[in-house]
Amino acid sequence: MSGILYFVPTPIGNLEDMTFRAVRILKEVDYILCEDTRTSGILLKHYEISKPLKSYHLHNEHHSTQKVIDDLRDGMNIAIITDAGTPGISDPGYLLARAAAEVDLEMQCLPGPTAFVPALVVSGLPNNEFLFAGFLPQKKGRQTKLKQLAEEKKTIILYESPHKINTTLEQVREFFGEDTKASLSREISKKFEETKRGSIAELIEFSKTKTLKGEIVLIINNVI
């Protein structure tokens, strides 16, 4: 009998966001795939979880996936986690899910932390229909992607790093307009969690006045 592949969300900041079920599954599986064994090691130690950790990240997932599939076929139960959040959502996990689906292996994804959901809820912007775009392309295709998103009449959700947020906001102003309403959330679930709401122009001024830290979620109201 084949094993089960578990996608286990991990806290995006506050360790108390780990669910009882997530802890139990991580204690029961044969081994755990993770992005960074050092980062995940801290989490597992906190919850007294002692299981083998194997690196599975963007740079090795293409050649590591088949070994995981073989282990699942051999009856091993395996969990995949990331440094923070839900595996497969702007993090490693999609290739493994696709490979497991192609050979009809059982998969379970536990509900849990995902940065864009709380950011969207507290933005105060329309959330009945939205488009999650994750991280924009680094260079090639970036402006093309923004142009496409500007044509979508939905609330747009973007992820961005602190050192690129100023550039991204300037580009968003170019394609969406400076009066477009938006919300910027950072350090979600952490001590210095902060959400700034306003026009794109106002968010640009805000981001220039302070050094932002932590992963940023940008919500853009493109609904007409």
Short mmCIF file of C-alpha atoms in Angstrom, two decimals:
data_model
loop_
_atom_site.label_atom_id
_atom_site.label_comp_id
_atom_site.label_asym_id
_atom_site.label_seq_id
_atom_site.Cartn_x
_atom_site.Cartn_y
_atom_site.Cartn_z
CA MET A 1 0.00 0.00 0.00
CA SER A 2 1.30 3.43 -0.93
CA GLY A 3 1.95 6.09 1.67
CA ILE A 4 0.38 9.51 2.05
CA LEU A 5 1.96 12.84 1.14
CA TYR A 6 1.03 15.57 3.62
CA PHE A 7 1.32 19.29 2.83
CA VAL A 8 1.69 20.85 6.27
CA PRO A 9 1.48 24.65 6.71
CA THR A 10 3.86 26.18 9.23
CA PRO A 11 3.62 29.50 11.09
CA ILE A 12 4.41 32.64 9.11
CA GLY A 13 5.51 34.38 12.29
CA ASN A 14 3.74 33.41 15.48
CA LEU A 15 4.60 29.86 16.59
CA GLU A 16 1.18 29.60 18.26
CA ASP A 17 -0.38 29.35 14.77
CA MET A 18 0.75 25.72 14.48
CA THR A 19 -2.29 23.41 14.69
CA PHE A 20 -2.59 20.31 16.87
CA ARG A 21 -3.13 18.22 13.74
CA ALA A 22 -0.02 19.62 12.07
CA VAL A 23 2.11 18.68 15.08
CA ARG A 24 0.62 15.19 15.19
CA ILE A 25 1.20 14.55 11.48
CA LEU A 26 4.81 15.71 11.69
CA LYS A 27 5.38 13.35 14.60
CA GLU A 28 3.87 10.41 12.70
CA VAL A 29 5.43 10.61 9.22
CA ASP A 30 8.58 8.74 8.22
CA TYR A 31 10.41 11.90 7.23
CA ILE A 32 9.88 15.59 6.53
CA LEU A 33 10.82 17.59 3.43
CA CYS A 34 11.76 21.20 4.14
CA GLU A 35 13.34 24.23 2.49
CA ASP A 36 16.03 24.87 5.10
CA THR A 37 16.85 22.22 7.69
CA ARG A 38 18.16 24.88 10.07
CA THR A 39 14.98 26.94 9.99
CA SER A 40 12.70 23.91 10.22
CA GLY A 41 14.89 22.40 12.92
CA ILE A 42 14.03 25.31 15.22
CA LEU A 43 10.31 24.75 14.67
CA LEU A 44 10.51 21.00 15.23
CA LYS A 45 12.58 21.41 18.38
CA HIS A 46 9.98 23.84 19.76
CA TYR A 47 7.27 21.19 19.34
CA GLU A 48 9.50 18.28 20.38
CA ILE A 49 9.27 16.64 16.98
CA SER A 50 12.12 14.29 16.18
CA LYS A 51 11.98 13.13 12.57
CA PRO A 52 14.54 13.04 9.74
CA LEU A 53 14.65 16.27 7.73
CA LYS A 54 15.47 16.26 4.02
CA SER A 55 16.12 19.38 1.96
CA TYR A 56 13.55 20.09 -0.72
CA HIS A 57 13.74 23.57 -2.22
CA LEU A 58 13.57 25.48 -5.50
CA HIS A 59 17.11 24.50 -6.45
CA ASN A 60 16.79 20.73 -6.03
CA GLU A 61 13.10 19.89 -6.34
CA HIS A 62 13.38 18.85 -10.00
CA HIS A 63 15.81 16.02 -9.28
CA SER A 64 14.53 15.19 -5.77
CA THR A 65 10.88 14.68 -6.68
CA GLN A 66 11.20 11.20 -8.17
CA LYS A 67 12.90 9.83 -5.03
CA VAL A 68 10.01 11.12 -2.93
CA ILE A 69 7.50 9.51 -5.30
CA ASP A 70 9.38 6.20 -5.05
CA ASP A 71 9.34 6.38 -1.25
CA LEU A 72 5.59 7.06 -1.27
CA ARG A 73 5.04 4.08 -3.53
CA ASP A 74 7.04 1.98 -1.07
CA GLY A 75 4.55 2.86 1.64
CA MET A 76 6.32 5.69 3.40
CA ASN A 77 4.27 8.60 4.78
CA ILE A 78 5.97 11.92 4.03
CA ALA A 79 5.29 15.52 5.01
CA ILE A 80 6.45 18.61 3.17
CA ILE A 81 6.81 21.95 4.95
CA THR A 82 8.36 25.28 4.00
CA ASP A 83 10.11 27.95 6.01
CA ALA A 84 6.73 29.63 6.54
CA GLY A 85 3.22 29.21 5.21
CA THR A 86 1.57 26.60 3.02
CA PRO A 87 3.75 24.47 0.70
CA GLY A 88 3.02 25.08 -2.97
CA ILE A 89 1.79 28.67 -2.49
CA SER A 90 4.73 30.76 -3.75
CA ASP A 91 6.93 28.07 -2.17
CA PRO A 92 8.20 24.62 -3.22
CA GLY A 93 5.54 21.92 -3.46
CA TYR A 94 3.76 22.28 -6.79
CA LEU A 95 6.08 19.96 -8.71
CA LEU A 96 5.70 17.28 -6.07
CA ALA A 97 1.91 17.63 -6.01
CA ARG A 98 1.80 17.35 -9.80
CA ALA A 99 4.02 14.27 -9.80
CA ALA A 100 1.96 12.59 -7.09
CA ALA A 101 -1.28 13.38 -8.90
CA GLU A 102 0.04 11.90 -12.14
CA VAL A 103 0.50 8.50 -10.48
CA ASP A 104 -2.62 8.80 -8.34
CA LEU A 105 -0.92 8.86 -4.94
CA GLU A 106 -2.91 10.04 -1.93
CA MET A 107 -2.29 13.62 -0.83
CA GLN A 108 -3.67 15.65 2.05
CA CYS A 109 -3.16 19.37 2.56
CA LEU A 110 -3.79 20.60 6.07
CA PRO A 111 -5.45 24.01 6.51
CA GLY A 112 -3.21 26.58 8.08
CA PRO A 113 -1.20 29.79 7.72
CA THR A 114 -1.09 31.56 4.36
CA ALA A 115 0.02 35.19 4.33
CA PHE A 116 -2.37 36.59 1.75
CA VAL A 117 -5.60 35.55 3.50
CA PRO A 118 -5.26 37.71 6.65
CA ALA A 119 -3.82 40.56 4.55
CA LEU A 120 -6.83 40.45 2.24
CA VAL A 121 -9.34 40.29 5.10
CA VAL A 122 -7.93 43.31 6.97
CA SER A 123 -7.37 45.36 3.81
CA GLY A 124 -11.01 46.42 3.78
CA LEU A 125 -10.97 46.00 -0.01
CA PRO A 126 -13.41 43.84 -2.02
CA ASN A 127 -12.66 40.16 -1.41
CA ASN A 128 -15.57 38.39 -3.09
CA GLU A 129 -13.45 37.96 -6.21
CA PHE A 130 -9.68 38.26 -6.24
CA LEU A 131 -6.61 37.19 -8.20
CA PHE A 132 -3.58 35.90 -6.34
CA ALA A 133 -0.49 36.67 -8.46
CA GLY A 134 2.23 35.90 -5.90
CA PHE A 135 5.67 37.31 -6.69
CA LEU A 136 6.09 39.24 -9.93
CA PRO A 137 8.77 38.08 -12.39
CA GLN A 138 12.20 39.31 -11.29
CA LYS A 139 13.12 41.03 -14.57
CA LYS A 140 11.93 39.62 -17.89
CA GLY A 141 8.18 39.83 -18.28
CA ARG A 142 7.63 41.96 -15.19
CA GLN A 143 6.00 44.91 -16.97
CA THR A 144 4.03 42.59 -19.24
CA LYS A 145 2.64 40.85 -16.16
CA LEU A 146 1.68 44.15 -14.54
CA LYS A 147 -0.07 45.25 -17.71
CA GLN A 148 -2.07 42.01 -17.74
CA LEU A 149 -3.01 42.38 -14.08
CA ALA A 150 -4.13 45.97 -14.63
CA GLU A 151 -6.69 44.66 -17.10
CA GLU A 152 -8.20 42.31 -14.52
CA LYS A 153 -11.25 43.84 -12.85
CA LYS A 154 -10.61 42.04 -9.58
CA THR A 155 -8.74 42.67 -6.36
CA ILE A 156 -5.09 41.81 -7.05
CA ILE A 157 -2.80 40.19 -4.48
CA LEU A 158 0.98 40.42 -4.76
CA TYR A 159 3.87 39.23 -2.60
CA GLU A 160 7.01 41.36 -2.45
CA SER A 161 10.31 41.51 -0.58
CA PRO A 162 11.24 44.59 1.50
CA HIS A 163 14.12 45.68 -0.73
CA LYS A 164 11.93 45.67 -3.87
CA ILE A 165 8.69 47.13 -2.55
CA ASN A 166 9.50 50.74 -3.49
CA THR A 167 10.25 49.78 -7.10
CA THR A 168 7.14 47.61 -7.27
CA LEU A 169 4.90 50.37 -5.93
CA GLU A 170 6.26 52.80 -8.54
CA GLN A 171 5.54 50.25 -11.27
CA VAL A 172 2.06 49.60 -9.89
CA ARG A 173 1.39 53.34 -10.01
CA GLU A 174 2.40 53.37 -13.67
CA PHE A 175 -0.04 50.64 -14.67
CA PHE A 176 -2.89 51.02 -12.14
CA GLY A 177 -2.81 54.76 -11.44
CA GLU A 178 -1.72 56.61 -8.32
CA ASP A 179 -5.27 57.05 -6.99
CA THR A 180 -5.99 53.32 -6.95
CA LYS A 181 -6.84 52.11 -3.45
CA ALA A 182 -4.50 49.54 -1.96
CA SER A 183 -3.31 47.96 1.27
CA LEU A 184 0.18 46.96 2.36
CA SER A 185 0.63 44.38 5.13
CA ARG A 186 3.90 43.20 6.63
CA GLU A 187 5.15 41.08 9.54
CA ILE A 188 1.80 39.28 9.62
CA SER A 189 1.17 37.50 12.96
CA LYS A 190 4.45 38.87 14.38
CA LYS A 191 5.05 41.45 17.11
CA PHE A 192 5.39 44.36 14.72
CA GLU A 193 2.54 43.43 12.38
CA GLU A 194 1.40 46.46 10.41
CA THR A 195 -1.13 47.27 7.71
CA LYS A 196 -1.19 50.57 5.81
CA ARG A 197 -4.21 51.44 3.69
CA GLY A 198 -4.58 54.24 1.18
CA SER A 199 -3.95 55.16 -2.43
CA ILE A 200 -0.92 53.89 -4.31
CA ALA A 201 0.57 57.37 -4.02
CA GLU A 202 0.10 57.32 -0.25
CA LEU A 203 1.66 53.87 0.06
CA ILE A 204 4.68 55.07 -1.91
CA GLU A 205 5.17 57.92 0.54
CA PHE A 206 4.73 55.52 3.46
CA SER A 207 7.29 53.03 2.14
CA LYS A 208 9.84 55.79 1.60
CA THR A 209 9.60 57.08 5.16
CA LYS A 210 10.63 53.88 6.92
CA THR A 211 12.64 50.72 6.38
CA LEU A 212 10.16 47.92 5.90
CA LYS A 213 11.07 44.42 7.04
CA GLY A 214 9.52 41.02 6.52
CA GLU A 215 7.58 39.60 3.59
CA ILE A 216 5.05 42.10 2.26
CA VAL A 217 1.57 41.46 0.93
CA LEU A 218 0.22 44.14 -1.40
CA ILE A 219 -3.53 44.22 -2.06
CA ILE A 220 -4.68 46.35 -5.01
CA ASN A 221 -8.32 47.30 -5.55
CA ASN A 222 -8.82 46.98 -9.29
CA VAL A 223 -12.56 46.40 -9.05
CA ILE A 224 -14.83 48.73 -11.00
#
